[in-house]
Coordinates of C-alpha atoms and ligand atoms in Angstrom, one line a residue:
Chain A
X7 CA 111.3 121.3 92.4
X8 CA 114.9 122.2 93.2
X9 CA 116.6 119.5 95.3
X10 CA 116.1 120.5 98.9
X11 CA 117.6 118.4 101.6
X12 CA 116.6 118.5 105.3
X13 CA 118.1 115.1 105.7
X14 CA 114.8 113.3 105.9
X15 CA 114.2 110.3 103.7
X16 CA 110.6 111.1 102.8
X17 CA 110.5 108.6 100.0
X18 CA 111.3 105.8 102.4
X19 CA 108.5 107.0 104.6
X20 CA 106.0 107.3 101.8
X21 CA 107.0 103.8 100.6
X22 CA 106.5 102.4 104.0
X23 CA 103.1 104.0 104.2
X24 CA 102.0 102.3 101.0
X25 CA 103.4 98.9 102.1
X26 CA 101.9 99.2 105.6
X27 CA 98.4 100.1 104.3
X28 CA 98.1 96.5 103.0
X29 CA 100.0 94.9 106.0
X30 CA 98.6 96.4 109.2
X31 CA 100.2 93.6 111.3
X32 CA 103.7 94.9 110.3
X33 CA 102.8 98.4 111.4
X34 CA 102.3 97.3 115.1
X35 CA 105.3 98.5 117.1
X36 CA 106.0 98.1 120.8
X37 CA 108.4 100.6 122.3
X38 CA 110.0 99.5 125.6
X39 CA 111.9 101.0 128.5
X40 CA 113.1 99.3 131.6
X41 CA 113.9 101.1 134.8
X42 CA 115.7 100.3 138.0
X43 CA 115.3 102.1 141.3
X44 CA 118.6 103.5 142.6
X45 CA 118.0 105.3 145.8
X46 CA 115.6 108.1 146.9
X47 CA 113.7 109.3 143.9
X48 CA 116.6 108.5 141.6
X49 CA 116.0 105.8 139.0
X50 CA 117.8 104.7 135.8
X51 CA 115.9 103.8 132.7
X52 CA 117.5 101.9 129.7
X53 CA 116.2 101.7 126.2
X54 CA 117.7 99.3 123.7
X55 CA 115.2 97.1 121.8
X56 CA 111.7 97.4 120.5
X57 CA 109.4 95.4 118.3
X58 CA 108.2 96.3 114.9
X59 CA 107.8 95.2 111.2
X60 CA 106.9 91.8 112.7
X61 CA 110.3 91.2 114.4
X62 CA 112.4 92.2 117.4
X63 CA 114.6 95.3 116.6
X64 CA 117.5 97.0 118.2
X65 CA 118.7 100.5 118.5
X66 CA 122.4 100.9 117.4
X67 CA 123.2 101.3 121.0
X68 CA 121.6 101.4 124.4
X69 CA 120.5 104.8 125.8
X70 CA 120.5 105.4 129.5
X71 CA 118.3 108.0 131.2
X72 CA 118.7 109.2 134.8
X73 CA 115.7 110.7 136.5
X74 CA 115.7 112.3 139.9
X75 CA 114.3 115.4 141.5
X76 CA 116.1 118.7 141.9
X77 CA 117.7 119.9 145.2
X78 CA 114.8 122.3 145.8
X79 CA 112.8 119.1 146.4
X80 CA 115.4 117.9 148.8
X81 CA 116.7 115.3 146.3
X82 CA 120.1 114.6 144.8
X83 CA 119.4 115.9 141.2
X84 CA 121.1 113.0 139.5
X85 CA 119.0 113.7 136.4
X86 CA 115.9 115.6 135.1
X87 CA 112.5 115.0 136.6
X88 CA 110.2 112.5 134.9
X89 CA 107.8 115.2 133.8
X90 CA 110.6 117.0 132.1
X91 CA 111.1 113.9 129.9
X92 CA 107.7 114.6 128.5
X93 CA 109.0 118.0 127.2
X94 CA 112.0 116.2 125.6
X95 CA 109.6 113.9 123.8
X96 CA 107.3 116.7 122.7
X97 CA 110.0 119.0 121.5
X98 CA 111.8 116.3 119.6
X99 CA 108.7 114.8 118.1
X100 CA 107.3 118.2 116.8
X101 CA 110.8 119.1 115.5
X102 CA 111.1 115.8 113.6
X103 CA 107.6 116.4 112.2
X104 CA 108.5 119.9 111.0
X105 CA 111.6 118.5 109.2
X106 CA 109.7 115.7 107.6
X107 CA 106.7 117.8 106.5
X108 CA 109.1 120.5 105.1
X109 CA 111.1 117.8 103.1
X110 CA 107.8 116.5 101.8
X111 CA 106.6 120.0 100.8
X112 CA 109.9 120.9 99.2
X113 CA 110.8 123.5 101.8
X114 CA 114.5 124.0 102.7
X115 CA 115.0 124.5 106.4
X116 CA 118.0 126.5 107.7
X117 CA 117.3 126.4 111.5
X118 CA 114.5 125.1 113.7
X119 CA 114.6 126.1 117.4
X120 CA 111.8 125.2 119.8
X121 CA 111.3 126.3 123.4
X122 CA 108.9 124.2 125.4
X123 CA 107.4 125.3 128.7
X124 CA 105.0 123.3 130.8
X125 CA 103.2 124.9 133.7
X126 CA 102.8 122.6 136.6
X127 CA 101.0 123.3 139.9
X128 CA 102.8 120.9 142.2
X129 CA 100.0 121.1 144.9
X130 CA 98.4 118.3 142.9
X131 CA 101.2 115.7 143.4
X132 CA 101.6 116.8 146.9
X133 CA 98.0 116.2 147.6
X134 CA 97.7 119.8 148.9
X135 CA 94.6 120.6 146.9
X136 CA 92.3 117.9 145.4
X137 CA 91.1 120.4 142.6
X138 CA 94.6 120.7 141.2
X139 CA 95.6 118.1 138.7
X140 CA 98.8 116.1 138.9
X141 CA 100.0 116.7 135.4
X142 CA 100.8 119.9 133.5
X143 CA 98.1 122.5 133.5
X144 CA 99.3 123.6 130.0
X145 CA 102.2 123.3 127.7
X146 CA 103.5 126.0 125.3
X147 CA 105.8 125.4 122.5
X148 CA 107.4 128.3 120.7
X149 CA 109.1 127.6 117.3
X150 CA 111.6 129.8 115.6
X151 CA 112.1 128.6 112.1
X152 CA 114.3 129.9 109.4
X153 CA 113.4 128.4 106.0
X154 CA 112.8 129.2 102.3
X155 CA 109.1 129.7 102.9
X156 CA 106.5 132.3 103.7
X157 CA 105.2 132.8 107.3
X158 CA 102.0 131.1 106.3
X159 CA 103.8 128.1 104.9
X160 CA 105.8 127.8 108.1
X161 CA 102.7 128.0 110.2
X162 CA 101.2 125.3 108.1
X163 CA 104.4 123.1 108.6
X164 CA 104.0 123.5 112.4
X165 CA 100.2 122.7 112.3
X166 CA 100.7 119.6 110.2
X167 CA 103.6 118.5 112.4
X168 CA 101.2 118.6 115.4
X169 CA 98.6 116.7 113.4
X170 CA 101.0 113.8 112.8
X171 CA 102.8 113.9 116.1
X172 CA 102.8 110.8 118.3
X173 CA 103.8 112.7 121.4
X174 CA 101.4 115.6 120.8
X175 CA 98.7 113.0 120.5
X176 CA 99.8 111.1 123.6
X177 CA 99.8 114.3 125.6
X178 CA 96.5 115.8 124.4
X179 CA 94.5 112.6 124.2
X180 CA 93.9 110.1 127.0
X181 CA 95.6 106.7 126.7
X182 CA 94.7 103.5 128.5
X183 CA 97.6 102.8 130.9
X184 CA 97.6 99.6 132.9
X185 CA 100.1 98.9 135.6
X186 CA 100.6 95.4 137.1
X187 CA 102.8 93.8 139.7
X188 CA 104.4 90.4 139.3
Chain B
X4 CA 70.4 107.7 80.4
X5 CA 69.8 104.0 80.4
X6 CA 66.6 104.6 78.5
X7 CA 68.4 106.7 75.9
X8 CA 70.7 103.8 75.3
X9 CA 67.7 101.3 75.2
X10 CA 69.1 99.4 78.2
X11 CA 66.3 97.6 80.0
X12 CA 66.4 98.5 83.7
X13 CA 64.5 98.9 87.0
X14 CA 65.2 101.2 90.0
X15 CA 64.7 99.5 93.4
X16 CA 63.9 101.7 96.5
X17 CA 63.1 100.3 99.9
X18 CA 61.1 103.4 100.8
X19 CA 59.7 106.0 98.5
X20 CA 61.3 108.4 96.1
X21 CA 63.6 110.8 98.0
X22 CA 63.4 108.5 101.0
X23 CA 66.4 109.9 102.8
X24 CA 65.1 113.4 102.6
X25 CA 61.8 112.4 103.9
X26 CA 62.8 110.1 106.7
X27 CA 66.4 110.8 107.8
X28 CA 66.7 114.5 108.1
X29 CA 65.8 117.0 110.9
X30 CA 63.0 119.5 110.5
X31 CA 64.9 122.7 110.0
X32 CA 67.4 121.2 107.5
X33 CA 67.9 123.2 104.3
X34 CA 70.5 122.3 101.7
X35 CA 73.7 124.0 102.0
X36 CA 74.0 124.2 98.2
X37 CA 72.2 127.2 96.6
X38 CA 69.1 126.5 94.5
X39 CA 70.7 127.4 91.2
X40 CA 73.1 124.5 91.8
X41 CA 70.3 122.1 92.4
X42 CA 69.7 120.1 89.3
X43 CA 69.5 116.6 87.8
X44 CA 70.0 115.7 84.2
X45 CA 67.4 117.6 82.2
X46 CA 65.7 119.3 85.1
X47 CA 67.1 122.3 87.0
X48 CA 65.6 124.3 89.9
X49 CA 63.4 126.9 88.1
X50 CA 61.8 128.6 91.1
X51 CA 61.8 132.2 92.2
X52 CA 64.8 132.1 94.5
X53 CA 67.9 130.9 92.7
X54 CA 70.2 132.1 95.6
X55 CA 68.1 130.4 98.3
X56 CA 68.4 127.0 99.8
X57 CA 65.7 124.2 99.5
X58 CA 64.3 122.6 102.6
X59 CA 64.4 118.8 102.8
X60 CA 60.7 118.6 101.9
X61 CA 61.1 121.0 99.0
X62 CA 63.9 118.8 97.7
X63 CA 61.8 115.8 98.1
X64 CA 59.1 117.5 96.0
X65 CA 61.8 118.3 93.4
X66 CA 62.8 114.6 93.3
X67 CA 59.2 113.6 92.9
X68 CA 59.0 115.9 89.9
X69 CA 62.2 114.4 88.5
X70 CA 60.8 110.8 88.9
X71 CA 57.7 111.8 86.9
X72 CA 59.8 113.8 84.4
X73 CA 62.3 111.0 83.7
X74 CA 59.7 108.3 83.8
X75 CA 62.2 106.1 85.6
X76 CA 60.8 102.6 86.4
X77 CA 61.0 102.9 90.1
X78 CA 59.8 100.1 92.3
X79 CA 59.2 101.6 95.7
X80 CA 58.8 99.6 98.9
X81 CA 61.3 97.1 97.6
X82 CA 64.2 96.3 99.8
X83 CA 67.3 94.6 98.4
X84 CA 68.3 91.9 100.8
X85 CA 71.1 90.4 98.8
X86 CA 73.1 90.8 95.6
X87 CA 75.2 87.8 94.5
X88 CA 77.3 86.9 91.5
X89 CA 75.9 84.4 89.0
X90 CA 77.3 83.1 85.7
X91 CA 77.0 86.2 83.6
X92 CA 75.6 88.8 86.0
X93 CA 73.9 89.1 89.4
X94 CA 71.0 87.7 91.3
X95 CA 69.2 90.4 93.3
X96 CA 67.0 89.2 96.1
X97 CA 64.4 91.6 97.5
X98 CA 61.6 91.3 100.0
X99 CA 59.4 91.1 97.0
X100 CA 61.1 88.4 95.1
X101 CA 64.2 87.8 93.0
X102 CA 65.6 89.4 89.8
X103 CA 68.5 88.4 87.5
X104 CA 70.4 91.1 85.8
X105 CA 73.7 91.6 83.9
X106 CA 74.7 94.8 85.7
X107 CA 74.0 96.5 89.0
X108 CA 74.5 100.2 89.8
X109 CA 74.8 100.6 93.6
X110 CA 73.1 103.9 94.4
X111 CA 72.2 103.2 98.0
X112 CA 73.8 106.3 99.4
X113 CA 76.9 107.0 101.5
X114 CA 75.0 108.0 104.6
X115 CA 72.8 105.0 105.7
X116 CA 73.9 104.7 109.3
X117 CA 75.4 107.0 111.9
X118 CA 79.0 106.6 112.6
X119 CA 79.6 106.5 116.4
X120 CA 82.8 106.2 118.4
X121 CA 83.0 103.0 120.5
X122 CA 82.9 104.9 123.8
X123 CA 79.3 106.0 123.1
X124 CA 78.4 102.7 124.9
X125 CA 80.1 103.9 128.1
X126 CA 77.9 107.0 128.4
X127 CA 75.8 106.8 131.6
X128 CA 72.3 105.6 130.9
X129 CA 70.6 108.7 132.4
X130 CA 71.9 110.8 129.5
X131 CA 69.6 110.8 126.4
X132 CA 71.6 110.0 123.3
X133 CA 70.4 110.8 119.7
X134 CA 72.0 110.5 116.4
X135 CA 71.3 112.8 113.4
X136 CA 68.9 110.0 112.2
X137 CA 66.6 110.3 115.3
X138 CA 67.0 114.0 116.0
X139 CA 64.1 116.1 114.6
X140 CA 63.8 119.3 116.7
X141 CA 65.1 120.7 120.0
X142 CA 61.8 119.8 121.8
X143 CA 62.7 116.1 121.4
X144 CA 65.5 116.6 123.9
X145 CA 65.2 117.1 127.6
X146 CA 65.7 120.5 129.1
X147 CA 69.2 121.2 130.2
X148 CA 72.7 121.0 128.8
X149 CA 73.4 119.4 125.5
X150 CA 76.7 118.0 124.3
X151 CA 76.9 118.1 120.5
X152 CA 79.7 116.0 119.2
X153 CA 81.2 116.9 115.8
X154 CA 81.6 120.3 114.2
X155 CA 80.9 119.7 110.6
X156 CA 77.8 121.0 108.8
X157 CA 75.4 118.9 110.9
X158 CA 77.0 119.6 114.2
X159 CA 77.3 123.3 113.8
X160 CA 73.7 123.6 112.6
X161 CA 72.3 121.6 115.5
X162 CA 74.5 123.3 118.1
X163 CA 73.2 126.7 116.9
X164 CA 69.5 125.5 116.9
X165 CA 69.8 123.9 120.3
X166 CA 71.5 127.0 121.8
X167 CA 68.7 129.2 120.4
X168 CA 66.2 126.9 122.1
X169 CA 67.7 128.2 125.4
X170 CA 69.7 125.1 126.2
X171 CA 73.4 125.4 127.3
X172 CA 75.4 123.8 124.5
X173 CA 78.9 122.3 124.5
X174 CA 80.4 121.5 121.1
X175 CA 83.1 118.9 120.8
X176 CA 85.3 119.9 117.9
X177 CA 87.6 117.6 115.9
X178 CA 89.1 118.3 112.5
X179 CA 86.7 120.5 110.5
X180 CA 86.4 122.6 107.4
X181 CA 85.7 126.3 107.9
X182 CA 83.9 128.2 105.2
X183 CA 82.3 131.6 105.1
X184 CA 78.8 131.6 103.5
X185 CA 79.7 134.3 101.1
X186 CA 83.1 135.5 99.7
X187 CA 83.6 138.7 97.8
X188 CA 79.9 139.1 97.3
X189 CA 79.2 135.6 96.1
X190 CA 78.1 132.3 97.6
X191 CA 81.3 130.5 98.6
X192 CA 80.0 127.4 96.6
X193 CA 79.8 129.7 93.5
X194 CA 83.6 130.0 93.9
X195 CA 84.1 126.3 94.4
X196 CA 82.1 125.7 91.2
X197 CA 83.5 128.5 89.1
X198 CA 87.2 128.3 90.1
X199 CA 87.3 124.6 89.2
X200 CA 88.0 123.3 92.7
X201 CA 85.0 121.0 92.4
X202 CA 86.1 119.8 88.9
X203 CA 89.2 118.3 90.4
X204 CA 89.3 114.6 89.3
X205 CA 89.9 111.7 91.5
X206 CA 93.2 111.0 89.8
X207 CA 94.3 114.6 90.2
X208 CA 93.9 114.6 94.0
X209 CA 97.0 113.9 96.1
X210 CA 95.4 111.9 98.8
X211 CA 92.1 110.6 97.4
X212 CA 91.3 108.6 100.5
X213 CA 91.6 111.7 102.7
X214 CA 89.5 113.7 100.2
X215 CA 86.8 111.0 100.4
X216 CA 86.8 111.2 104.2
X217 CA 86.8 115.0 104.4
X218 CA 84.1 116.2 106.7
X219 CA 81.3 118.4 105.3
X220 CA 82.1 122.1 105.5
X221 CA 80.7 124.3 108.3
X222 CA 77.8 125.8 106.2
X223 CA 74.2 126.4 106.7
X224 CA 71.6 127.5 104.1
X225 CA 69.6 130.4 105.5
X226 CA 67.6 133.2 103.9
X227 CA 70.1 135.6 105.5
X228 CA 73.0 133.8 103.9
X229 CA 74.7 133.9 107.3
X230 CA 78.1 132.3 108.1
X231 CA 78.0 129.6 110.8
X232 CA 81.5 128.9 112.0
X233 CA 83.1 128.3 115.4
X234 CA 83.3 132.1 116.0
X235 CA 79.6 132.5 115.3
X236 CA 78.8 129.7 117.8
X237 CA 81.2 131.1 120.5
X238 CA 79.4 134.4 120.2
X239 CA 76.1 132.6 120.9
X240 CA 77.7 131.2 124.1
X241 CA 78.2 127.7 122.7
X242 CA 81.2 126.3 124.7
X243 CA 83.9 124.8 122.5
X244 CA 85.9 121.8 123.6
X245 CA 88.4 119.5 121.8
X246 CA 87.7 116.2 120.1
X247 CA 86.0 113.8 122.4
X248 CA 88.6 111.1 123.0
X249 CA 87.3 108.8 125.8
X250 CA 84.9 108.2 128.6
X251 CA 86.7 107.4 131.9
X252 CA 85.0 107.1 135.4
X253 CA 81.8 108.7 134.1
X254 CA 83.7 111.7 132.6
X255 CA 84.1 112.7 129.1
X256 CA 87.7 113.5 128.2
X257 CA 88.4 116.0 125.4
X258 CA 91.5 116.4 123.4
X259 CA 93.8 119.3 124.4
X260 CA 94.5 119.8 120.7
X261 CA 91.6 122.1 119.9
X262 CA 93.9 125.0 119.1
X263 CA 95.6 123.0 116.4
X264 CA 92.5 121.8 114.6
X265 CA 91.3 125.4 114.6
X266 CA 94.6 126.6 113.3
X267 CA 94.6 124.0 110.6
X268 CA 91.1 125.0 109.5
X269 CA 92.0 128.7 109.4
X270 CA 95.2 128.0 107.4
X271 CA 93.2 125.8 104.9
X272 CA 90.5 128.4 104.5
X273 CA 93.1 131.1 103.8
X274 CA 94.7 128.9 101.1
X275 CA 91.4 128.1 99.6
X276 CA 90.4 131.8 99.4
X277 CA 93.9 132.4 97.9
X278 CA 93.0 129.9 95.2
X279 CA 89.8 131.8 94.5
X280 CA 91.6 135.1 94.3
X281 CA 94.3 133.7 91.9
X282 CA 91.5 132.3 89.7
X283 CA 89.6 135.6 89.8
X284 CA 92.7 137.5 88.7
X285 CA 93.7 135.1 85.9
X286 CA 90.2 134.8 84.5
X287 CA 89.3 138.5 84.6
X288 CA 86.6 137.9 87.2
X289 CA 87.8 140.7 89.5
X290 CA 84.8 142.0 91.3
X291 CA 84.2 145.3 93.1
X292 CA 84.8 143.5 96.4
X293 CA 88.5 143.1 97.0
X294 CA 90.1 140.0 98.5
X295 CA 89.6 139.7 102.2
X296 CA 90.6 137.2 104.9
X297 CA 88.3 136.3 107.8
X298 CA 89.9 136.9 111.2
X299 CA 91.5 133.8 112.7
X300 CA 89.1 131.8 115.0
X301 CA 89.4 132.8 118.6
X302 CA 89.9 129.7 120.8
X303 CA 88.8 129.8 124.4
X304 CA 91.9 130.5 126.6
X305 CA 91.6 127.2 128.5
X306 CA 89.0 124.8 126.9
X307 CA 87.7 122.2 129.3
X308 CA 89.4 118.8 129.1
X309 CA 87.0 116.9 131.3
X310 CA 83.2 117.0 131.8
X311 CA 81.4 115.1 134.4
X312 CA 78.6 113.1 132.7
X313 CA 77.0 112.1 136.0
X314 CA 76.6 115.6 137.6
X315 CA 73.5 116.6 135.6
X316 CA 75.2 119.4 133.7
X317 CA 74.6 117.4 130.5
X318 CA 71.2 115.9 129.9
X319 CA 71.5 114.8 126.3
X320 CA 74.1 114.1 123.7
X321 CA 73.7 114.6 120.0
X322 CA 76.1 112.6 117.9
X323 CA 76.9 114.5 114.7
X324 CA 80.0 112.4 114.1
X325 CA 79.2 111.4 110.5
X326 CA 77.8 108.6 108.5
X327 CA 78.7 105.4 107.0
X328 CA 77.2 103.3 104.2
X329 CA 75.5 100.0 104.7
X330 CA 76.4 97.2 102.4
X331 CA 75.3 94.3 104.6
X332 CA 73.1 93.2 101.7
X333 CA 75.9 93.1 99.2
X334 CA 77.2 89.5 99.0
X335 CA 80.0 90.3 96.6
X336 CA 83.6 90.8 98.0
X337 CA 84.0 94.4 97.0
X338 CA 83.8 96.1 100.4
X339 CA 87.0 97.0 102.2
X340 CA 87.7 96.3 105.8
X341 CA 86.5 99.8 106.7
X342 CA 83.1 99.1 105.1
X343 CA 83.6 101.1 102.0
X344 CA 83.0 100.1 98.5
X345 CA 86.2 99.4 96.4
X346 CA 85.8 101.3 93.2
X347 CA 87.6 103.4 90.7
X348 CA 85.6 106.4 89.5
X349 CA 82.4 104.4 90.1
X350 CA 83.6 101.2 88.4
X351 CA 83.4 98.6 91.1
X352 CA 85.9 95.7 91.4
X353 CA 83.4 93.2 89.9
X354 CA 82.3 92.9 86.3
X355 CA 79.1 94.7 85.6
X356 CA 79.1 96.3 89.1
X357 CA 79.0 100.1 89.4
X358 CA 78.5 102.8 92.1
X359 CA 77.1 106.3 92.1
X360 CA 76.4 108.9 94.7
X361 CA 79.6 108.5 96.8
X362 CA 81.9 111.3 98.0
X363 CA 84.5 112.3 95.4
X364 CA 83.4 109.4 93.3
X365 CA 84.9 110.9 90.1
X366 CA 85.4 114.6 91.0
X367 CA 85.0 116.7 94.1
X368 CA 81.6 117.7 92.8
X369 CA 80.4 114.0 93.1
X370 CA 79.8 114.5 96.8
X371 CA 76.8 116.8 95.9
X372 CA 73.5 116.4 94.2
X373 CA 74.5 118.4 91.1
X374 CA 77.6 116.1 90.7
X375 CA 75.5 113.1 89.5
X376 CA 75.0 114.2 85.9
X377 CA 78.6 113.8 84.7
X378 CA 79.2 110.8 87.0
X379 CA 76.1 109.0 85.7
X380 CA 77.0 109.7 82.1
X381 CA 80.5 108.2 82.6
X382 CA 79.3 105.2 84.5
X383 CA 76.5 104.5 82.1
X384 CA 78.9 104.7 79.2
X385 CA 81.1 102.1 80.9
X386 CA 78.1 99.9 81.7
X387 CA 76.9 100.0 78.1
X388 CA 80.4 99.0 76.9
X389 CA 80.4 96.1 79.4
X390 CA 77.0 94.8 78.1
X391 CA 78.1 95.2 74.5
X392 CA 81.4 93.3 75.1
X393 CA 79.5 90.5 76.9
X394 CA 76.8 90.2 74.3
Ligands
FAD412 C1 72.6 115.6 106.2 C2 72.9 115.7 104.8 C3 72.9 116.9 104.1 C4 73.2 117.0 102.8 N1 73.2 118.2 102.2 C5 73.4 118.4 100.9 C6 73.3 119.6 100.2 O1 73.0 120.6 100.8 N2 73.6 119.7 98.9 C7 74.0 118.6 98.1 O2 74.2 118.7 97.0 N3 74.2 117.4 98.8 C8 73.9 117.3 100.1 N4 74.1 116.0 100.7 C9 74.6 114.9 99.9 C10 73.5 114.3 99.2 O3 72.6 113.7 100.1 C11 73.9 113.2 98.3 O4 74.8 113.7 97.3 C12 72.7 112.6 97.6 O5 71.7 112.4 98.4 C13 73.1 111.3 97.0 O6 71.9 110.7 96.4 P1 71.7 109.2 96.3 O7 70.4 108.9 95.7 O8 73.0 108.6 95.7 O9 71.7 108.7 97.8 P2 70.5 108.7 98.9 O10 69.8 110.0 98.9 O11 71.2 108.3 100.2 O12 69.5 107.6 98.4 C14 69.8 106.3 98.5 C15 68.5 105.5 98.5 O13 68.8 104.1 98.4 C16 67.8 103.5 99.2 N5 68.4 102.2 99.7 C17 69.5 102.0 100.5 N6 69.6 100.7 100.8 C18 68.7 100.0 100.1 C19 68.4 98.6 99.9 N7 69.1 97.7 100.5 N8 67.3 98.3 99.1 C20 66.5 99.3 98.5 N9 66.8 100.6 98.6 C21 67.9 101.0 99.4 C22 67.5 104.4 100.4 O14 66.2 104.2 100.9 C23 67.6 105.8 99.6 O15 66.3 106.3 99.2 C24 73.7 115.9 102.1 C25 73.8 114.7 102.8 C26 73.4 114.6 104.1 C27 73.5 113.2 104.7

């Protein structure tokens, strides 16, 4: 195989997989975010540390996310809406998956573009119609990928990326969510 | 093979010969492997229909013939309740007394218990639930809608039979293996055999663990040699939904990833057929029928994500979610946390302990009846070596 480089250290991932098979405790991660209400529907969420490999871990720096509603909702638009953050997660997760799978399969990528669209009937959140769900009705992801590979191989990359995607799973399968007040 | 090597042995069976085929299968079951593939060392299918598929009872008859032909010392009605290590071998406790031996071959099968997801317990009690161990025929189920869970060989066969009985059927589809019954004029399993796919050895397979967990292919053995895939079922008005992920508030929640598992299965099928075509070209097996590709599976435009289990639409659930082995009687630490035997090509992690009849034990072929011959030969050779070294 000629040396291809998508910038993904697949060897490290494969090594981690082998190690974690025997030490499932170390594979338990907890991701955290903490948010503060600002005003109106505007809030600020910060992400800095997480838990994994049996210890507290830190990102190199803190990331700050502003969430708000747009002016058409009579809000200040200090940031994107919470449900748009799901699109950010899905697009970046599937893209990361495409790069990793391509690296593992020896496929050189030149460009990967994705457009994500989620259809949302807001009558649900407004309580205007009880048959309408609150969340997205459906989400469409369109990839445009330029790579040294056949169309079939590219389709297989995208399919495998969905199969191993944390966010795809989180969106397509139910998750137990508990909310408490202290 | 043990007799050929003059190794003193007994075969312990809790039921009778071919017990699983007599007691643990549904009425309409036929093998999905064609008759010409059905064979055990020294005895092959020799009936009038080599391209047909045996019923479970016909196979039980074949195994009876084999037991007589091989003269194997089978002690039926003898349940093994414990196997433990002793100084130079094993003590086997049964409901008919104890036995000491120097080696044990575990051939208790890979499919002793149904494998059910934990949320099966959260299904409302009004709904009748059956596994593939209890299901015999459509009449066993109440009239009304059936939810069949799992779309491998068992699930697609039962979904089709229940739909034909007039019941509305919903099929929950997770990862699956799509196969056409025939390809380029031959049984698809002829291609698996001839092209060498089934000869792939355990140490040549990239992800052996995955290969061993691979669900059975969507195949059925019928006289018409008909294909039974998701497209066939959709045309029969079976409703396809995604993998069943949870029960919440009396509702079944299905994954929204149906499209992807279908796309994965279509892509894998195309790759497999490509392997067959390459092999045909390089081995001069070109037949009159040119390579072809089945149409991609059509996925319903908006598969249902939720189904109310209390509303009466669904009266029964058939769990076709696979099987697991039962080693509760094995008191030797050779079973992994997932309940599977730790072994390399049938040689278990304990001196004088062997396994046969498990998926991809030595080769892909090992998952099938006709895979036993080579596996048994290799395992018996190792066993004989062990006895000789210990002697
Ligand atoms: C639904 C289904 C369909 C299949 N279709 C096909 C097919 O079409 N073609 C094909 O080639 N393969 C098929 N297979 C696979 C095939 O069943 C196996 O390859 C084959 O049965 C393995 O034979 P075995 O004797 O190792 O195991 P089994 O047939 O499972 O026999 C194990 C025996 O061990 C006995 N036993 C278990 N525990 C104890 C104990 N503690 N004490 C005493 N006895 C015990 C059981 O009673 C049983 O008789 C199918 C499997 C299933 C489940």
